[in-house]
């Protein structure tokens, strides 16, 4: 859709309909800011009223409504969305500013990051199984913990700890800690964004600056709290607050189970809510398709993970099946997602729960894009030659199917990712590596792939984001095989493990905590990724890169999808073990294959080595022994009698003892 610069009668009418400014007061703000905020609220209200009407809207207003829906669902930082809105070439200058202020006022009032309770129905407290409507009870509990905490990050941490405790005693399903953690992450972001909005408006007033211009400046300077890396450490007092609150929350969760088990199932969930009426949703879908913005991996992976559940539900009518198939095939980026999601919500009421799960996954995954700079089709990027000269790459090429308009975007994101990678791996040498944006032939569906025989990294445009750190780790491994063992087409970690007495093999075993199984030479059988040395090394290096960047206040969603020790992305990364053995082993490997700065080395050993000071989540894992079992994978903790085989009274007493252990360990750690 071409940029709209001419006079738009529909927009002029909409602006003329805005009532006089009234009723929205913030004593700390100046009169000019109050007028801007009031005008924005009325613009939003009038726009959304028309968005639900049956008459077509002007293209600009359709796009503006799409931005408001993205902000409502929490698809990325609201200040990132604001930055995009202010530079969208399809919008006139007047619409950009009205929309920017509307996004700001919604953020200020906490009207964003909405979590659909249906996404938490899968928490399954006690006997209340999926579909019972239990999610609204859990959401209320999580919202209260986050909103009422002195620091929203402390409330989020308390929720994580509480659901880890509850999962350990099997009063909720094992997957509950991840679902609750995802919801808490979004609700925490909502509160941080509100704080940011207040800070921004006050700073604009004191400086006599325009708040929207200042927002763009703050983004460039990484000053927004909501856009800081989730791995950034918490203040000690916030950790203390979380550790005080977590056992009480866990006891509340435990008591929730019997209540829900005896309650009748909730009535059928209404279709996924949306700000967009049926007609406007279809208009937005057409506009997004015609604009042809690049694909976004967090959105695509969220849909793909739930695709089977979405498409293979029993008892679907032909119309519903077709609507679901259109959704699965038509989603490639945020704008397409909110449009197609709204279309599906209107056409397939039975999809509400899976749609809630997809939306939660997508919103959480997009948090890694918080510091992303703005890019639209038509914006530039470095040339292939510039990338080759800067990083020593042998080539940067594209499959013919990759749209020409997307190529500057992918080259730009590649350049940013490699530059960030070199910040933490100064000895990294990429000379001779080939980068191909496209699918690797004959290798099946993968997020990305490093081919050691051709020394080529394949980045499918739809899923490349979040994989670069992992794939470059494989290339570093390839270089080890060449330097250390004088072989091409293999990985040094695999070869070292075949030599059981190799010093590198010893460190790799400590890195994984179990026996590793490298593929045998000539064996065409697909290796078991979880126990392959090359994969273990790549996963751990992925974590190292994210943690080292977070230490500097940086995050890069194209480099890695990892956020923290619970939200580890859509790859296979796991947080270092609580003993610190894996962290020390990784540093020993890096000392051999890719030395890092002394300060970075020292910091990582202090944070993740054997002398580490445990963070609260580590404390829970250590006390409960959850590092030796994985409830999410279907295994049970060693103390299964807490959940099964004991009377309710005995189980409750056992759980109280476990909570007391946590409290004693907390007091000792904080003493």
PDB file of C-alpha atoms in Angstrom, residues 423-615:
ATOM      1  CA  UNK A 423      30.837  -7.638  21.501  1.00  0.00           C
ATOM      2  CA  UNK A 424      30.980 -10.709  23.717  1.00  0.00           C
ATOM      3  CA  UNK A 425      33.177 -13.001  21.565  1.00  0.00           C
ATOM      4  CA  UNK A 426      36.018 -10.706  20.503  1.00  0.00           C
ATOM      5  CA  UNK A 427      38.080 -13.573  19.070  1.00  0.00           C
ATOM      6  CA  UNK A 428      35.282 -14.701  16.746  1.00  0.00           C
ATOM      7  CA  UNK A 429      36.533 -15.142  13.183  1.00  0.00           C
ATOM      8  CA  UNK A 430      33.932 -15.653  10.442  1.00  0.00           C
ATOM      9  CA  UNK A 431      36.249 -15.514   7.442  1.00  0.00           C
ATOM     10  CA  UNK A 432      35.108 -18.003   4.821  1.00  0.00           C
ATOM     11  CA  UNK A 433      31.607 -18.611   6.202  1.00  0.00           C
ATOM     12  CA  UNK A 434      28.752 -18.588   3.693  1.00  0.00           C
ATOM     13  CA  UNK A 435      25.317 -17.277   4.687  1.00  0.00           C
ATOM     14  CA  UNK A 436      22.273 -18.292   2.675  1.00  0.00           C
ATOM     15  CA  UNK A 437      18.794 -16.949   3.407  1.00  0.00           C
ATOM     16  CA  UNK A 438      16.595 -19.845   2.366  1.00  0.00           C
ATOM     17  CA  UNK A 439      15.902 -23.504   3.029  1.00  0.00           C
ATOM     18  CA  UNK A 440      18.622 -26.166   2.995  1.00  0.00           C
ATOM     19  CA  UNK A 441      17.643 -28.734   0.401  1.00  0.00           C
ATOM     20  CA  UNK A 442      16.850 -32.185   1.685  1.00  0.00           C
ATOM     21  CA  UNK A 443      17.168 -31.223   5.359  1.00  0.00           C
ATOM     22  CA  UNK A 444      13.479 -31.018   6.284  1.00  0.00           C
ATOM     23  CA  UNK A 445      11.846 -28.286   8.362  1.00  0.00           C
ATOM     24  CA  UNK A 446      14.334 -26.596  10.693  1.00  0.00           C
ATOM     25  CA  UNK A 447      14.484 -23.145  12.252  1.00  0.00           C
ATOM     26  CA  UNK A 448      17.983 -22.741  10.776  1.00  0.00           C
ATOM     27  CA  UNK A 449      20.871 -24.995   9.811  1.00  0.00           C
ATOM     28  CA  UNK A 450      24.673 -25.032   9.725  1.00  0.00           C
ATOM     29  CA  UNK A 451      25.996 -27.404   7.070  1.00  0.00           C
ATOM     30  CA  UNK A 452      29.552 -28.426   8.086  1.00  0.00           C
ATOM     31  CA  UNK A 453      30.350 -29.991   4.717  1.00  0.00           C
ATOM     32  CA  UNK A 454      29.772 -26.732   2.836  1.00  0.00           C
ATOM     33  CA  UNK A 455      30.458 -24.420   5.770  1.00  0.00           C
ATOM     34  CA  UNK A 456      27.185 -22.678   5.004  1.00  0.00           C
ATOM     35  CA  UNK A 457      24.518 -21.369   7.378  1.00  0.00           C
ATOM     36  CA  UNK A 458      20.961 -21.580   6.034  1.00  0.00           C
ATOM     37  CA  UNK A 459      18.525 -19.075   7.509  1.00  0.00           C
ATOM     38  CA  UNK A 460      14.905 -19.604   6.373  1.00  0.00           C
ATOM     39  CA  UNK A 461      13.418 -16.076   6.323  1.00  0.00           C
ATOM     40  CA  UNK A 462      10.331 -17.183   8.252  1.00  0.00           C
ATOM     41  CA  UNK A 463      12.216 -18.666  11.212  1.00  0.00           C
ATOM     42  CA  UNK A 464      15.772 -17.292  11.147  1.00  0.00           C
ATOM     43  CA  UNK A 465      15.241 -14.713  13.891  1.00  0.00           C
ATOM     44  CA  UNK A 466      16.518 -15.989  17.211  1.00  0.00           C
ATOM     45  CA  UNK A 467      18.877 -18.609  15.760  1.00  0.00           C
ATOM     46  CA  UNK A 468      22.052 -16.769  14.786  1.00  0.00           C
ATOM     47  CA  UNK A 469      23.943 -17.258  18.065  1.00  0.00           C
ATOM     48  CA  UNK A 470      23.237 -20.993  17.931  1.00  0.00           C
ATOM     49  CA  UNK A 471      24.301 -21.417  14.304  1.00  0.00           C
ATOM     50  CA  UNK A 472      27.442 -19.295  14.661  1.00  0.00           C
ATOM     51  CA  UNK A 473      28.342 -21.475  17.649  1.00  0.00           C
ATOM     52  CA  UNK A 474      28.281 -24.415  15.239  1.00  0.00           C
ATOM     53  CA  UNK A 475      30.640 -22.578  12.918  1.00  0.00           C
ATOM     54  CA  UNK A 476      32.999 -21.880  15.800  1.00  0.00           C
ATOM     55  CA  UNK A 477      32.842 -25.625  16.518  1.00  0.00           C
ATOM     56  CA  UNK A 478      33.633 -26.299  12.840  1.00  0.00           C
ATOM     57  CA  UNK A 479      36.729 -24.141  13.161  1.00  0.00           C
ATOM     58  CA  UNK A 480      37.843 -26.134  16.221  1.00  0.00           C
ATOM     59  CA  UNK A 481      37.699 -29.318  14.168  1.00  0.00           C
ATOM     60  CA  UNK A 482      39.877 -27.703  11.505  1.00  0.00           C
ATOM     61  CA  UNK A 483      42.433 -26.152  13.858  1.00  0.00           C
ATOM     62  CA  UNK A 484      42.648 -28.885  16.462  1.00  0.00           C
ATOM     63  CA  UNK A 485      42.060 -32.062  14.478  1.00  0.00           C
ATOM     64  CA  UNK A 486      42.904 -30.961  10.933  1.00  0.00           C
ATOM     65  CA  UNK A 487      39.586 -32.140   9.490  1.00  0.00           C
ATOM     66  CA  UNK A 488      36.900 -30.404   7.474  1.00  0.00           C
ATOM     67  CA  UNK A 489      33.184 -31.109   7.495  1.00  0.00           C
ATOM     68  CA  UNK A 490      32.961 -32.089  11.168  1.00  0.00           C
ATOM     69  CA  UNK A 491      32.560 -30.432  14.578  1.00  0.00           C
ATOM     70  CA  UNK A 492      35.382 -30.303  17.088  1.00  0.00           C
ATOM     71  CA  UNK A 493      33.127 -31.172  20.039  1.00  0.00           C
ATOM     72  CA  UNK A 494      31.823 -34.308  18.310  1.00  0.00           C
ATOM     73  CA  UNK A 495      35.336 -35.414  17.405  1.00  0.00           C
ATOM     74  CA  UNK A 496      36.684 -34.697  20.895  1.00  0.00           C
ATOM     75  CA  UNK A 497      33.936 -36.778  22.507  1.00  0.00           C
ATOM     76  CA  UNK A 498      34.855 -39.747  20.338  1.00  0.00           C
ATOM     77  CA  UNK A 499      38.254 -39.498  22.032  1.00  0.00           C
ATOM     78  CA  UNK A 500      37.181 -40.117  25.589  1.00  0.00           C
ATOM     79  CA  UNK A 501      40.449 -38.857  27.130  1.00  0.00           C
ATOM     80  CA  UNK A 502      40.529 -35.607  25.201  1.00  0.00           C
ATOM     81  CA  UNK A 503      40.630 -32.610  27.564  1.00  0.00           C
ATOM     82  CA  UNK A 504      37.854 -30.946  25.597  1.00  0.00           C
ATOM     83  CA  UNK A 505      35.716 -34.081  26.014  1.00  0.00           C
ATOM     84  CA  UNK A 506      36.041 -33.869  29.798  1.00  0.00           C
ATOM     85  CA  UNK A 507      34.754 -30.289  29.796  1.00  0.00           C
ATOM     86  CA  UNK A 508      31.890 -31.251  27.486  1.00  0.00           C
ATOM     87  CA  UNK A 509      30.758 -34.018  29.852  1.00  0.00           C
ATOM     88  CA  UNK A 510      30.753 -31.504  32.710  1.00  0.00           C
ATOM     89  CA  UNK A 511      28.848 -29.081  30.501  1.00  0.00           C
ATOM     90  CA  UNK A 512      26.034 -31.552  29.882  1.00  0.00           C
ATOM     91  CA  UNK A 513      26.021 -33.433  33.177  1.00  0.00           C
ATOM     92  CA  UNK A 514      25.580 -36.766  31.388  1.00  0.00           C
ATOM     93  CA  UNK A 515      27.102 -39.013  28.782  1.00  0.00           C
ATOM     94  CA  UNK A 516      27.186 -37.568  25.281  1.00  0.00           C
ATOM     95  CA  UNK A 517      26.596 -39.440  22.036  1.00  0.00           C
ATOM     96  CA  UNK A 518      28.343 -37.993  18.963  1.00  0.00           C
ATOM     97  CA  UNK A 519      27.248 -39.304  15.558  1.00  0.00           C
ATOM     98  CA  UNK A 520      29.497 -42.053  14.210  1.00  0.00           C
ATOM     99  CA  UNK A 521      31.416 -41.220  11.028  1.00  0.00           C
ATOM    100  CA  UNK A 522      29.372 -42.247   8.017  1.00  0.00           C
ATOM    101  CA  UNK A 523      26.207 -42.827  10.068  1.00  0.00           C
ATOM    102  CA  UNK A 524      23.237 -41.204   8.314  1.00  0.00           C
ATOM    103  CA  UNK A 525      20.877 -41.697  11.260  1.00  0.00           C
ATOM    104  CA  UNK A 526      19.643 -38.425  12.708  1.00  0.00           C
ATOM    105  CA  UNK A 527      21.559 -37.806  15.977  1.00  0.00           C
ATOM    106  CA  UNK A 528      19.797 -37.289  19.290  1.00  0.00           C
ATOM    107  CA  UNK A 529      20.117 -33.522  19.651  1.00  0.00           C
ATOM    108  CA  UNK A 530      19.809 -33.426  23.435  1.00  0.00           C
ATOM    109  CA  UNK A 531      22.932 -35.598  23.822  1.00  0.00           C
ATOM    110  CA  UNK A 532      24.989 -34.566  20.813  1.00  0.00           C
ATOM    111  CA  UNK A 533      28.140 -32.664  21.884  1.00  0.00           C
ATOM    112  CA  UNK A 534      27.828 -30.066  19.102  1.00  0.00           C
ATOM    113  CA  UNK A 535      24.274 -29.217  20.169  1.00  0.00           C
ATOM    114  CA  UNK A 536      25.146 -29.091  23.870  1.00  0.00           C
ATOM    115  CA  UNK A 537      27.936 -26.633  23.139  1.00  0.00           C
ATOM    116  CA  UNK A 538      25.764 -24.469  20.859  1.00  0.00           C
ATOM    117  CA  UNK A 539      22.913 -24.294  23.407  1.00  0.00           C
ATOM    118  CA  UNK A 540      25.253 -23.228  26.186  1.00  0.00           C
ATOM    119  CA  UNK A 541      27.043 -20.660  24.056  1.00  0.00           C
ATOM    120  CA  UNK A 542      23.620 -19.252  23.117  1.00  0.00           C
ATOM    121  CA  UNK A 543      22.924 -18.669  26.820  1.00  0.00           C
ATOM    122  CA  UNK A 544      26.378 -17.146  27.360  1.00  0.00           C
ATOM    123  CA  UNK A 545      25.822 -14.610  24.579  1.00  0.00           C
ATOM    124  CA  UNK A 546      22.391 -13.552  25.865  1.00  0.00           C
ATOM    125  CA  UNK A 547      23.607 -13.256  29.459  1.00  0.00           C
ATOM    126  CA  UNK A 548      26.687 -11.249  28.475  1.00  0.00           C
ATOM    127  CA  UNK A 549      24.628  -8.816  26.380  1.00  0.00           C
ATOM    128  CA  UNK A 550      22.038  -8.477  29.162  1.00  0.00           C
ATOM    129  CA  UNK A 551      24.839  -7.461  31.498  1.00  0.00           C
ATOM    130  CA  UNK A 552      25.345  -4.425  29.222  1.00  0.00           C
ATOM    131  CA  UNK A 553      21.592  -3.731  28.939  1.00  0.00           C
ATOM    132  CA  UNK A 554      21.323  -5.141  25.403  1.00  0.00           C
ATOM    133  CA  UNK A 555      18.953  -7.646  23.853  1.00  0.00           C
ATOM    134  CA  UNK A 556      18.693  -8.869  20.249  1.00  0.00           C
ATOM    135  CA  UNK A 557      15.799 -11.083  19.202  1.00  0.00           C
ATOM    136  CA  UNK A 558      17.417 -11.914  15.877  1.00  0.00           C
ATOM    137  CA  UNK A 559      20.507 -13.227  17.643  1.00  0.00           C
ATOM    138  CA  UNK A 560      18.678 -15.408  20.167  1.00  0.00           C
ATOM    139  CA  UNK A 561      15.147 -16.147  21.390  1.00  0.00           C
ATOM    140  CA  UNK A 562      16.343 -16.733  24.980  1.00  0.00           C
ATOM    141  CA  UNK A 563      15.004 -14.348  27.630  1.00  0.00           C
ATOM    142  CA  UNK A 564      15.866 -15.837  31.015  1.00  0.00           C
ATOM    143  CA  UNK A 565      16.089 -19.120  32.922  1.00  0.00           C
ATOM    144  CA  UNK A 566      12.356 -19.864  32.553  1.00  0.00           C
ATOM    145  CA  UNK A 567      11.535 -18.277  29.189  1.00  0.00           C
ATOM    146  CA  UNK A 568      14.279 -19.956  27.199  1.00  0.00           C
ATOM    147  CA  UNK A 569      12.823 -19.308  23.759  1.00  0.00           C
ATOM    148  CA  UNK A 570      11.740 -21.588  20.965  1.00  0.00           C
ATOM    149  CA  UNK A 571      15.091 -23.321  20.657  1.00  0.00           C
ATOM    150  CA  UNK A 572      16.457 -25.938  23.059  1.00  0.00           C
ATOM    151  CA  UNK A 573      18.458 -23.723  25.407  1.00  0.00           C
ATOM    152  CA  UNK A 574      18.443 -24.475  29.126  1.00  0.00           C
ATOM    153  CA  UNK A 575      19.736 -22.333  31.962  1.00  0.00           C
ATOM    154  CA  UNK A 576      23.046 -23.388  33.544  1.00  0.00           C
ATOM    155  CA  UNK A 577      22.692 -25.846  36.396  1.00  0.00           C
ATOM    156  CA  UNK A 578      22.522 -24.504  39.945  1.00  0.00           C
ATOM    157  CA  UNK A 579      25.790 -26.198  40.955  1.00  0.00           C
ATOM    158  CA  UNK A 580      27.794 -23.988  38.591  1.00  0.00           C
ATOM    159  CA  UNK A 581      29.660 -26.958  37.134  1.00  0.00           C
ATOM    160  CA  UNK A 582      28.278 -26.333  33.644  1.00  0.00           C
ATOM    161  CA  UNK A 583      29.123 -22.639  33.797  1.00  0.00           C
ATOM    162  CA  UNK A 584      32.723 -23.370  34.786  1.00  0.00           C
ATOM    163  CA  UNK A 585      32.974 -26.019  32.063  1.00  0.00           C
ATOM    164  CA  UNK A 586      31.752 -23.569  29.402  1.00  0.00           C
ATOM    165  CA  UNK A 587      34.392 -21.033  30.414  1.00  0.00           C
ATOM    166  CA  UNK A 588      37.065 -23.768  30.220  1.00  0.00           C
ATOM    167  CA  UNK A 589      35.916 -24.605  26.678  1.00  0.00           C
ATOM    168  CA  UNK A 590      35.854 -20.953  25.632  1.00  0.00           C
ATOM    169  CA  UNK A 591      39.377 -20.519  26.994  1.00  0.00           C
ATOM    170  CA  UNK A 592      40.458 -23.096  24.411  1.00  0.00           C
ATOM    171  CA  UNK A 593      38.288 -22.277  21.415  1.00  0.00           C
ATOM    172  CA  UNK A 594      37.218 -18.589  21.691  1.00  0.00           C
ATOM    173  CA  UNK A 595      38.749 -16.600  24.566  1.00  0.00           C
ATOM    174  CA  UNK A 596      36.597 -13.759  25.893  1.00  0.00           C
ATOM    175  CA  UNK A 597      37.503 -10.526  27.661  1.00  0.00           C
ATOM    176  CA  UNK A 598      38.913 -11.097  31.191  1.00  0.00           C
ATOM    177  CA  UNK A 599      36.134  -9.014  32.731  1.00  0.00           C
ATOM    178  CA  UNK A 600      33.466 -11.023  30.931  1.00  0.00           C
ATOM    179  CA  UNK A 601      35.118 -14.289  31.956  1.00  0.00           C
ATOM    180  CA  UNK A 602      35.322 -13.243  35.598  1.00  0.00           C
ATOM    181  CA  UNK A 603      31.717 -12.011  35.637  1.00  0.00           C
ATOM    182  CA  UNK A 604      30.350 -15.233  34.086  1.00  0.00           C
ATOM    183  CA  UNK A 605      32.192 -17.418  36.614  1.00  0.00           C
ATOM    184  CA  UNK A 606      30.891 -15.283  39.473  1.00  0.00           C
ATOM    185  CA  UNK A 607      27.339 -15.467  38.078  1.00  0.00           C
ATOM    186  CA  UNK A 608      27.194 -19.053  36.781  1.00  0.00           C
ATOM    187  CA  UNK A 609      30.331 -20.832  38.022  1.00  0.00           C
ATOM    188  CA  UNK A 610      30.841 -23.045  41.065  1.00  0.00           C
ATOM    189  CA  UNK A 611      31.239 -20.046  43.345  1.00  0.00           C
ATOM    190  CA  UNK A 612      28.001 -18.425  42.205  1.00  0.00           C
ATOM    191  CA  UNK A 613      25.570 -16.817  44.610  1.00  0.00           C
ATOM    192  CA  UNK A 614      22.214 -18.444  43.927  1.00  0.00           C
ATOM    193  CA  UNK A 615      19.360 -16.266  42.716  1.00  0.00           C
TER     194      UNK A 615
END
